[in-house]
Short mmCIF file of C-alpha atoms and ligand atoms in Angstrom, two decimals:
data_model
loop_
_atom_site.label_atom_id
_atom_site.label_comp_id
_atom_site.label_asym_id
_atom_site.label_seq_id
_atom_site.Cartn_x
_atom_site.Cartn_y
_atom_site.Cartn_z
CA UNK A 1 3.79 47.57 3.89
CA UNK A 2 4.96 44.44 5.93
CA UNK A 3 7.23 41.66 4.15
CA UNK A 4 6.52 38.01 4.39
CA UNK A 5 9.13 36.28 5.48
CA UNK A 6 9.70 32.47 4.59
CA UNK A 7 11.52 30.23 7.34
CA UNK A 8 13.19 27.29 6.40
CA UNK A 9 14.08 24.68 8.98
CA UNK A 10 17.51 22.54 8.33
CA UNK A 11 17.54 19.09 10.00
CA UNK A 12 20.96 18.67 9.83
CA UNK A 13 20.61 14.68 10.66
CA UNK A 14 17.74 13.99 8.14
CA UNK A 15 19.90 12.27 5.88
CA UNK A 16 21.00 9.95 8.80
CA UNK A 17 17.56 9.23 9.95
CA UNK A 18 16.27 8.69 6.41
CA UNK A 19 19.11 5.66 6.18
CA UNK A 20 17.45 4.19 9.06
CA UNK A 21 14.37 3.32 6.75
CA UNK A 22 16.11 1.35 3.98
CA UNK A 23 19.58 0.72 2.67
CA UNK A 24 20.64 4.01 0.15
CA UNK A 25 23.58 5.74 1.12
CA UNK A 26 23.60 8.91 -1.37
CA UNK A 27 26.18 11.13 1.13
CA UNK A 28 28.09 10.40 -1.82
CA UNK A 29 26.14 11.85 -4.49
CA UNK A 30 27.81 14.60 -6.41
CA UNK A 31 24.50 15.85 -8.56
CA UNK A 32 25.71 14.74 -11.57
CA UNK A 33 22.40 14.34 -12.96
CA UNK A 34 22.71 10.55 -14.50
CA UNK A 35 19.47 9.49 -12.30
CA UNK A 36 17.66 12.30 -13.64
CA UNK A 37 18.43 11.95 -17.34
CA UNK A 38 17.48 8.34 -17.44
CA UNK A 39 14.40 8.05 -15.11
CA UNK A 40 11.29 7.21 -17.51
CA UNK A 41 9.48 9.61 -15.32
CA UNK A 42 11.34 12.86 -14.92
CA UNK A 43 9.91 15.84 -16.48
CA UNK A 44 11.17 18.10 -18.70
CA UNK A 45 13.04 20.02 -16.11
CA UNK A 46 15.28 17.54 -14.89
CA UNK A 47 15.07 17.94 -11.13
CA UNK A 48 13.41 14.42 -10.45
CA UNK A 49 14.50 12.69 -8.83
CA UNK A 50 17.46 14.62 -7.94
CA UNK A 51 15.77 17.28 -5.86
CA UNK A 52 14.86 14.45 -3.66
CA UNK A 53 18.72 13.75 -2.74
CA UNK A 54 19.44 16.98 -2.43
CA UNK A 55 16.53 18.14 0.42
CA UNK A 56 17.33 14.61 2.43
CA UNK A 57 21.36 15.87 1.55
CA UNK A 58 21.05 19.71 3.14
CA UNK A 59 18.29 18.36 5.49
CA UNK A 60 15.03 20.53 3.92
CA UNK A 61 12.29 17.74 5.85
CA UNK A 62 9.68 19.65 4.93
CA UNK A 63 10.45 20.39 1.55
CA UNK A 64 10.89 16.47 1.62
CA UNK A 65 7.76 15.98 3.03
CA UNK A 66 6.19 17.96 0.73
CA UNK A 67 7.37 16.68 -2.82
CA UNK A 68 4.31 15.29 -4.52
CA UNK A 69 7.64 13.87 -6.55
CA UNK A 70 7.77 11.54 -3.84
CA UNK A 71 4.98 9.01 -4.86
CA UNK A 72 5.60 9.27 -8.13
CA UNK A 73 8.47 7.19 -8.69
CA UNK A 74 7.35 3.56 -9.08
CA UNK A 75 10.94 1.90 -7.94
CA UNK A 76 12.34 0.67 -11.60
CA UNK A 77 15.73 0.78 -10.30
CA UNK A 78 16.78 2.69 -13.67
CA UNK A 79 18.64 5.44 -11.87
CA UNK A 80 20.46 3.19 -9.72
CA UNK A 81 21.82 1.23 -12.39
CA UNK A 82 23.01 4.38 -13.72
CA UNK A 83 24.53 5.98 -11.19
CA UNK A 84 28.56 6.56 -10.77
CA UNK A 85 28.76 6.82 -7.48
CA UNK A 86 26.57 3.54 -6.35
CA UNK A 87 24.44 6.12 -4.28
CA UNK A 88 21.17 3.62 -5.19
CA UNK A 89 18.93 6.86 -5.69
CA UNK A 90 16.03 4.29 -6.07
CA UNK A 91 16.50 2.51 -3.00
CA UNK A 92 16.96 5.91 -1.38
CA UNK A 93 13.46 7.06 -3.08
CA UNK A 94 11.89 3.70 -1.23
CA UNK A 95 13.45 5.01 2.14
CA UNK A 96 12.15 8.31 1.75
CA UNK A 97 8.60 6.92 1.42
CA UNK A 98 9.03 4.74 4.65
CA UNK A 99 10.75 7.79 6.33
CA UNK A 100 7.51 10.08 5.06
CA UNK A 101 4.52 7.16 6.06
CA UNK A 102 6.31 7.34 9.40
CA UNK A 103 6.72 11.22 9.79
CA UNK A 104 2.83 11.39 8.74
CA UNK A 105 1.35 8.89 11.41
CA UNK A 106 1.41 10.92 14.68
CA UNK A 107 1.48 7.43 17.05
CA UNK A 108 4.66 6.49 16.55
CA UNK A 109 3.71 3.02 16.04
CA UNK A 110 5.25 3.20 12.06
CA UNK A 111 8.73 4.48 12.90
CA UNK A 112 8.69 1.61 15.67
CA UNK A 113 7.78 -0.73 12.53
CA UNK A 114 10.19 0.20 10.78
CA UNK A 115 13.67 0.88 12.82
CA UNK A 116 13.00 -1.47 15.59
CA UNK A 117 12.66 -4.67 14.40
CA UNK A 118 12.47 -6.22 17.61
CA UNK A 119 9.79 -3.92 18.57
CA UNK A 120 7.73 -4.19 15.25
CA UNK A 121 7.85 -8.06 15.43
CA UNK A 122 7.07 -7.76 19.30
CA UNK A 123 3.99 -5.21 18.12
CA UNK A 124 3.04 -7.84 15.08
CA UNK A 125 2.55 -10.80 17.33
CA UNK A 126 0.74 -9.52 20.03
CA UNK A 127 -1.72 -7.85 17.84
CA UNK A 128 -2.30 -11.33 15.73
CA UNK A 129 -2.46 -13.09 19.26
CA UNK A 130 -4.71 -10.42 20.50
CA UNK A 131 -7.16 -11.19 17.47
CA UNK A 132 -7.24 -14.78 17.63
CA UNK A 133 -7.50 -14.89 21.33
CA UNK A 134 -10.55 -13.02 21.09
CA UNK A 135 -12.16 -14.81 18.24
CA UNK A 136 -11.12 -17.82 19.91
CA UNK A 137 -13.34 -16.52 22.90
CA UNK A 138 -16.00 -15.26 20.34
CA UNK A 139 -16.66 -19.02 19.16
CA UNK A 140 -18.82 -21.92 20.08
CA UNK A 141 -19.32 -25.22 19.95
CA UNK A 142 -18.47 -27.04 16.34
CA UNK A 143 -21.71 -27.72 14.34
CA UNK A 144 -21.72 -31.24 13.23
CA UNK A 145 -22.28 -32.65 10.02
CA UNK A 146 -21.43 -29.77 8.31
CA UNK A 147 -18.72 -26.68 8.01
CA UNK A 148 -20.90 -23.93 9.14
CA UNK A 149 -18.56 -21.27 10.03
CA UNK A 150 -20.78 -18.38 10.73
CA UNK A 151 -22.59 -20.86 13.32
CA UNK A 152 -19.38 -21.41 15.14
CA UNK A 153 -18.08 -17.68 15.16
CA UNK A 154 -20.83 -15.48 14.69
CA UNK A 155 -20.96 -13.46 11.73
CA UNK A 156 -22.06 -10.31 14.29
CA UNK A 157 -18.79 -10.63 16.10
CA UNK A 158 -17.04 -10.73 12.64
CA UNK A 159 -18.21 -7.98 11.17
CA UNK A 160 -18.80 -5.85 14.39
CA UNK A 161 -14.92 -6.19 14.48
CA UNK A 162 -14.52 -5.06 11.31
CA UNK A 163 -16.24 -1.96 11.44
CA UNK A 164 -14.35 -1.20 14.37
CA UNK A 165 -11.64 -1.47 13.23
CA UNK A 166 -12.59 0.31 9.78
CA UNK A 167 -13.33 3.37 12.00
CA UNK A 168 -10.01 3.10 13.73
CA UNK A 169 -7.77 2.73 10.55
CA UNK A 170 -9.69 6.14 8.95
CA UNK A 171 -9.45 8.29 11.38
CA UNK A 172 -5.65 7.63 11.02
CA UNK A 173 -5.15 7.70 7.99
CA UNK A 174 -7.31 10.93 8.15
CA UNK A 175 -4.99 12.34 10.73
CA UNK A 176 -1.56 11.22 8.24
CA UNK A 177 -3.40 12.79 5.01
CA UNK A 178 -4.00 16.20 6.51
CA UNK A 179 -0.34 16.04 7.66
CA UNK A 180 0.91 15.20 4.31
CA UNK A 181 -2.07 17.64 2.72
CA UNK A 182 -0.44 20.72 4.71
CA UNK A 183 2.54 20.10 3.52
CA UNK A 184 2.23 19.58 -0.33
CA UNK A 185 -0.38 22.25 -0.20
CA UNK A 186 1.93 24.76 1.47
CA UNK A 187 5.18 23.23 -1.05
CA UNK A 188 2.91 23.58 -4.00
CA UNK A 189 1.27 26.97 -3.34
CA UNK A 190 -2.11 25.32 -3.64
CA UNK A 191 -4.84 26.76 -1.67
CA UNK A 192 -8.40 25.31 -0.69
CA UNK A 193 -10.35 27.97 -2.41
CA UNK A 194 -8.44 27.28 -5.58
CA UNK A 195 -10.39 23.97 -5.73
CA UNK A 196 -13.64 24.96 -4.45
CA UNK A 197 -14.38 28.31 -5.62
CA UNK A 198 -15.80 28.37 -9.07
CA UNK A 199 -17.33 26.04 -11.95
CA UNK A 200 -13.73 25.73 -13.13
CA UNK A 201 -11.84 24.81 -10.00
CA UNK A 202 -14.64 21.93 -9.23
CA UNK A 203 -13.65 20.93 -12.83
CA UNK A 204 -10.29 20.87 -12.17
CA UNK A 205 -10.52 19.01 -9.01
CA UNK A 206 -12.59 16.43 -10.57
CA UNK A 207 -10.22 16.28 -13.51
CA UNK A 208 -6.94 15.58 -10.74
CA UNK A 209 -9.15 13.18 -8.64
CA UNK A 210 -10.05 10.89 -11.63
CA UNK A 211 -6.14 11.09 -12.57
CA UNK A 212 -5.01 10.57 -9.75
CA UNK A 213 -7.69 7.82 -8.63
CA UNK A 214 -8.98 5.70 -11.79
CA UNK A 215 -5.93 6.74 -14.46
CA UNK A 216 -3.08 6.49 -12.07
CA UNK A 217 -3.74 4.66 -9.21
CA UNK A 218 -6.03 2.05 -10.57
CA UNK A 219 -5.20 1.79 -14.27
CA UNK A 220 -1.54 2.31 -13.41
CA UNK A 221 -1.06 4.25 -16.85
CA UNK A 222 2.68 5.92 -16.02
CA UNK A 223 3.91 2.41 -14.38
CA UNK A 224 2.03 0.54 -17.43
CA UNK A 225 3.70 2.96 -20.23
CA UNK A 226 6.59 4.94 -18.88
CA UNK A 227 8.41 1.96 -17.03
CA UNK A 228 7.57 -0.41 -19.58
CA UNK A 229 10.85 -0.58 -20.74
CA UNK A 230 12.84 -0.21 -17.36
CA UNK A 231 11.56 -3.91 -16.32
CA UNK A 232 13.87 -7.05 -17.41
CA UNK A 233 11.40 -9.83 -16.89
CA UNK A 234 11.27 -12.19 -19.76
CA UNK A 235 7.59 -12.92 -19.47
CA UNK A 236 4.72 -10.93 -19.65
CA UNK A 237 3.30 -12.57 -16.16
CA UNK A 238 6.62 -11.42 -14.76
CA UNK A 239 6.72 -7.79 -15.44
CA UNK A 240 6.17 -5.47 -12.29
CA UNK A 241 2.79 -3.64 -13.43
CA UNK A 242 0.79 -6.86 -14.12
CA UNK A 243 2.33 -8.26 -10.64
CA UNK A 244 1.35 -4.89 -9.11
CA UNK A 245 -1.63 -5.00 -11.09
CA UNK A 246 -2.84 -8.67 -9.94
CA UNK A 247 -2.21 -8.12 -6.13
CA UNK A 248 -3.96 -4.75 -6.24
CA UNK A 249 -7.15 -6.16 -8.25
CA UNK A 250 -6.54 -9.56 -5.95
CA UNK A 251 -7.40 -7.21 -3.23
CA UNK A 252 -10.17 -5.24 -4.70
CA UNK A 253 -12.08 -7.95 -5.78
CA UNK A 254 -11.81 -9.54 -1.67
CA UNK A 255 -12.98 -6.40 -0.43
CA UNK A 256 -15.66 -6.02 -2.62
CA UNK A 257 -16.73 -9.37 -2.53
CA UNK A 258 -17.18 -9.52 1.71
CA UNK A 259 -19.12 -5.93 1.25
CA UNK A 260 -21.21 -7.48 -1.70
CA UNK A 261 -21.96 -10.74 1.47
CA UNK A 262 -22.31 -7.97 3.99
CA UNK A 263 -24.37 -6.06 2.03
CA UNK A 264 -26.89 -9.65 0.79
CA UNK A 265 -27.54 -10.35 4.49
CA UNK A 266 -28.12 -6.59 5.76
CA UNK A 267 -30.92 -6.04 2.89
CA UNK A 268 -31.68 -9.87 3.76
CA UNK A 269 -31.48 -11.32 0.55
CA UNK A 270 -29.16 -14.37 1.52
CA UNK A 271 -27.79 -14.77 5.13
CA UNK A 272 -24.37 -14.44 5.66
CA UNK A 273 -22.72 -18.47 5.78
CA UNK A 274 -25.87 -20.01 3.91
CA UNK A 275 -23.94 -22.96 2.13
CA UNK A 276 -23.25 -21.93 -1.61
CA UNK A 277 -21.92 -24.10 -4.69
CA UNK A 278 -18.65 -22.52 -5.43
CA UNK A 279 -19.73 -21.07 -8.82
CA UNK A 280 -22.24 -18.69 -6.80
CA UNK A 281 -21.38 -15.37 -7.97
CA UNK A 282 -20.24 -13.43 -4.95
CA UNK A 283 -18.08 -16.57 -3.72
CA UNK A 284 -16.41 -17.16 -7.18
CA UNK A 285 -15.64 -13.54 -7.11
CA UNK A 286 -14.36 -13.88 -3.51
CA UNK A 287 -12.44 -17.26 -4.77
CA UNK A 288 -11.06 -15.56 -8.46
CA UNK A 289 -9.65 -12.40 -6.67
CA UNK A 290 -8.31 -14.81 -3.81
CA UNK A 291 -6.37 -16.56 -6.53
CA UNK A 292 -5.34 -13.64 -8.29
CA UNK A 293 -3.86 -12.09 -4.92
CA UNK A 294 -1.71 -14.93 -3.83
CA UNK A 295 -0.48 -15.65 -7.26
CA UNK A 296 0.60 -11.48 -7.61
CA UNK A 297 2.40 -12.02 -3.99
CA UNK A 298 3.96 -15.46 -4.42
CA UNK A 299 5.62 -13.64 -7.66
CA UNK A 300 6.78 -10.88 -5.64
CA UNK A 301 8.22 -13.08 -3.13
CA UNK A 302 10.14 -14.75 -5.66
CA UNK A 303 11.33 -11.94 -7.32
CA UNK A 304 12.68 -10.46 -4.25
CA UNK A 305 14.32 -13.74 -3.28
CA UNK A 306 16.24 -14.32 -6.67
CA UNK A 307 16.80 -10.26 -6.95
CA UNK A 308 15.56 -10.57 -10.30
CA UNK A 309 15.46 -6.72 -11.03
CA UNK A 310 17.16 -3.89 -9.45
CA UNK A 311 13.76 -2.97 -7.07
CA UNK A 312 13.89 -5.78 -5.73
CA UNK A 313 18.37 -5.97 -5.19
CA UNK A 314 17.25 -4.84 -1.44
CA UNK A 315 14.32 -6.16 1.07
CA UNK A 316 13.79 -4.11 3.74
CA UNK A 317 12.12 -6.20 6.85
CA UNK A 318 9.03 -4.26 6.21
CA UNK A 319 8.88 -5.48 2.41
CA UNK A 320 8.58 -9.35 4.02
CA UNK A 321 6.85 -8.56 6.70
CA UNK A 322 3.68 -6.99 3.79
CA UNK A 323 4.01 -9.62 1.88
CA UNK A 324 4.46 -12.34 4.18
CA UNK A 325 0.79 -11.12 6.22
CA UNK A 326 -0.81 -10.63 2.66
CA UNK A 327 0.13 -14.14 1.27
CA UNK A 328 -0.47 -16.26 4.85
CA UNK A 329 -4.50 -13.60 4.81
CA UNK A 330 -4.66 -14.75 0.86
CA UNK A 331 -3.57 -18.47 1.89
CA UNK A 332 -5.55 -19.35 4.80
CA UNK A 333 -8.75 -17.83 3.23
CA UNK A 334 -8.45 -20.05 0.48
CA UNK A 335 -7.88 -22.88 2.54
CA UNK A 336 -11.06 -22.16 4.79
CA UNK A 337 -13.03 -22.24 1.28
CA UNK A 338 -11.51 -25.45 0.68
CA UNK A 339 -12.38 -27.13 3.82
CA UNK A 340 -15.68 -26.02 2.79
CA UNK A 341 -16.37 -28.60 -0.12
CA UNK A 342 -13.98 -31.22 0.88
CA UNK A 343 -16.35 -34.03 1.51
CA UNK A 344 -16.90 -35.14 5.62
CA UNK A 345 -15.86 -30.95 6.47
CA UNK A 346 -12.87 -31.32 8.11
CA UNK A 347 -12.95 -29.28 11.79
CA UNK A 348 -9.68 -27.76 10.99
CA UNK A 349 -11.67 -25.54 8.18
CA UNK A 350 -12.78 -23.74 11.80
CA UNK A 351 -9.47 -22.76 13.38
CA UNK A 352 -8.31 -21.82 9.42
CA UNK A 353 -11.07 -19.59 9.79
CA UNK A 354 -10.40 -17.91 12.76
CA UNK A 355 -6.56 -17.55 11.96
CA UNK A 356 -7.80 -15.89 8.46
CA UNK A 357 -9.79 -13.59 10.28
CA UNK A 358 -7.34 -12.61 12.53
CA UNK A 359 -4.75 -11.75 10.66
CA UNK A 360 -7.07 -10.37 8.14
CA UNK A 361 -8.00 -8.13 10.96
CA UNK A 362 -4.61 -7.82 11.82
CA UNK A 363 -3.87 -6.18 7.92
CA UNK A 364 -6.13 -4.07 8.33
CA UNK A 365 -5.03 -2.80 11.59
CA UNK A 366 -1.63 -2.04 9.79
CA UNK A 367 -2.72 -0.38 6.66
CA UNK A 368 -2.04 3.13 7.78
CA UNK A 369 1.86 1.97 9.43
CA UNK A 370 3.18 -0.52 6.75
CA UNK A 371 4.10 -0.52 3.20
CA UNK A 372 0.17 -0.78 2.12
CA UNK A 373 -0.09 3.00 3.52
CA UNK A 374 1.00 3.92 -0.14
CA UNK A 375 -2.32 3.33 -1.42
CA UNK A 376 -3.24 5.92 0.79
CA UNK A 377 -0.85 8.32 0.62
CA UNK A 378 0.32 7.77 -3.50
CA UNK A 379 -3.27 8.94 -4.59
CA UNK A 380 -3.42 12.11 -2.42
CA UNK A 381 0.68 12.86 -3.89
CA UNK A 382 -0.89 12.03 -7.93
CA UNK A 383 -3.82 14.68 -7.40
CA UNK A 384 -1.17 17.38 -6.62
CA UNK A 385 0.81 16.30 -9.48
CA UNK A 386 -2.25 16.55 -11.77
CA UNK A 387 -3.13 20.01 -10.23
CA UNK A 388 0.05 20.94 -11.21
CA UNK A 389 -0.41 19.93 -14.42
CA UNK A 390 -3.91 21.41 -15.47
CA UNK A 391 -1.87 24.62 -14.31
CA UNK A 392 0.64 24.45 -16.38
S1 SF4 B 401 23.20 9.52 -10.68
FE1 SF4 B 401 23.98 9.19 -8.58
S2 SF4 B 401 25.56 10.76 -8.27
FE2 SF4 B 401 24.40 11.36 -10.09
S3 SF4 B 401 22.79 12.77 -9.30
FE3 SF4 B 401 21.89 10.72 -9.33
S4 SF4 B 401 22.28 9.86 -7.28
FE4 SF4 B 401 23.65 11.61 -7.55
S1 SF4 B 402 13.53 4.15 -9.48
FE1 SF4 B 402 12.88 4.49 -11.61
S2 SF4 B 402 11.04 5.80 -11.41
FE2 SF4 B 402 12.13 5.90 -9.45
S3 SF4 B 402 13.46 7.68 -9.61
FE3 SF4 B 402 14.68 5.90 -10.24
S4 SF4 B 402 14.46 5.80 -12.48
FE4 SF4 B 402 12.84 7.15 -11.70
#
């Protein structure tokens, strides 16, 4: 008979390189378990988010790594209001997530992001100027008489660009969710047959996907409910979820609105450009959820300038750098669309155009390094938890 035997790896300077991602300094916690007994989300055990501190405190990284706990915590700032020793277990929880979308992305590029400004800035320029060089290139002669922006950058070169660079982002992100995959799967015990094998594992992996994807992620139930109370804001347009809320449905309704234009001139129903009044469904959709976006971002800029809760007491460079490329994307699209049905067509409406495409580009490009990797990576985290659940 032949004994497994478990090895556990101690990175004695995680705790140090953790700091590096945000501002939380918890060498100082004592485990007193104040964070744990007020955090809306903590479970009946009362490890969360303790445990946390404690594997970046004896430097477990892959236990770390591994925590579907992680994702769950939405950032309330609760626990760091409540905590003796001004360790800011929240902040630290924010850090952590940095720390973990940079261990999962195998370039490097994220960790460069994130600890180098200098670098990151350096990496965030170049990439816009490499976009809107090349669109620049892309483009022709200004139409007259009319804004006709798929006439003077082709709507081929557009979307070609897109799809590249649709393929690129996936196949990282790919590459970061098996990372993260192996390791929750080998924290949590779970195993691939569990979900496959069997009527009633497909049913619970349906079950944890639809939590996880349409109960958590997209109708934000535990941030709508369970943090409710944690949030000061005075007004309802103020409160965290519906900000969250309004930026992630801003974006949802973009996306699906250039797939639904996409999609109208593939099947060649309406080519892509044709001039439309702006109550024309697929552009008031684009224009609503355009709206919605930059309003949900301005607030969050705000809210992070005044400090107006506890999440937002901190900014790391990262925080302004997402929402400073989401409002100027959200901004300069609605300005193209403007310069649209403002009467004589102004000719700046083109350049608008190709900086919103560029940096829109440019987003994209980032999604699997920046903050916005959490709508990756807090989905794959919320099916684990709900696995866990069904178990119990
Ligand atoms: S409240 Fe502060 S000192 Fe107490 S366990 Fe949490 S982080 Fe540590
Ligand atoms: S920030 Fe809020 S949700 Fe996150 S661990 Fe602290 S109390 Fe819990």
């Amino acid at each position: 008979m032949s004994a497994v035997i478990e090895v556990t790896t101690v990175d004695p300077g995680l705790l140090a390189d953790i700091q590096r991602f945000g501002a939380a300094d918890v060498s100082a916690c004592f485990s007193c378990g104040n964070c744990s007994a007020i955090c809306p989300l903590s479970n009946n055990d009362g490890t969360f988010p303790r445990r946390m501190i404690r594997y970046g405190q004896v430097g477990l990284r892959d236990e770390l790594l591994g925590s579907k706990e992680l994702w769950a915590c939405y950032h309330c700032g609760l626990c760091s209001e409540s905590c003796p020793q001004r360790a800011d277990p929240g902040e630290y929880m924010a850090a952590a997530r940095r720390y973990a979308i940079a261990s999962y992305d195998r370039t490097g590029l994220a960790r460069a992001l994130y600890v180098h400004p200098a670098v990151g800035s350096g990496v965030l320029v170049a990439l816009a100027a490499a976009f809107a060089t090349f669109f620049t290139l892309m483009s022709g002669a200004e139409p007259r008489h009319s804004l006709r922006l798929f006439s003077f950058l082709p709507d081929s070169v557009v979307h070609w660009t897109g799809i590249a660079v649709m393929i690129a982002v996936v196949l990282v992100a790919l590459a970061g969710v098996s990372t993260m995959v192996h390791g929750l799967a080998r924290h949590e015990g779970v195993h691939g047959r569990d979900l496959v094998v069997g009527a009633a594992s497909w049913r619970r992996a349906w079950r944890g996907a639809w939590s996880a994807v349409a109960v958590e992620s997209l109708g934000q139930k535990r941030f709508r409910d369970d943090c409710a109370d944690a949030d000061p804001a005075e007004h309802w347009y103020e409160k965290r979820w519906i900000v969250h809320a309004t930026v992630m449905w801003g974006f949802i309704g973009l996306l699906v609105a250039t797939m639904l234009d996409y999609g109208l001139s593939l099947t060649g129903v309406r080519a892509t450009g044709t001039p439309e009044p702006v109550w024309y469904p697929v552009r008031l959709l684009g224009t609503v959820a355009g709206l919605a976006m930059v309003a949900g971002v301005t607030t969050m800029i705000v809210s992070r300038l005044r400090r107006s809760n506890q999440a937002s007491t901190f900014s790391h460079q990262s925080d302004w750098v997402f929402l400073t490329l989401l409002w100027v994307v959200g901004v300069s699209g609605l300005l193209t669309e403007l310069a649209l049905y403002l009467p004589g067509a102004p000719s700046w409406g083109y350049w608008m155009f190709v900086a919103h495409v560029s940096l829109a580009m440019e987003l994209l490009v980032l999604v699997p390094f920046m903050k916005f990797a959490h709508v990756i990576y807090r989905p794959v985290a919320l099916f684990f938890q709900s696995l866990a659940n069904t178990k119990a």
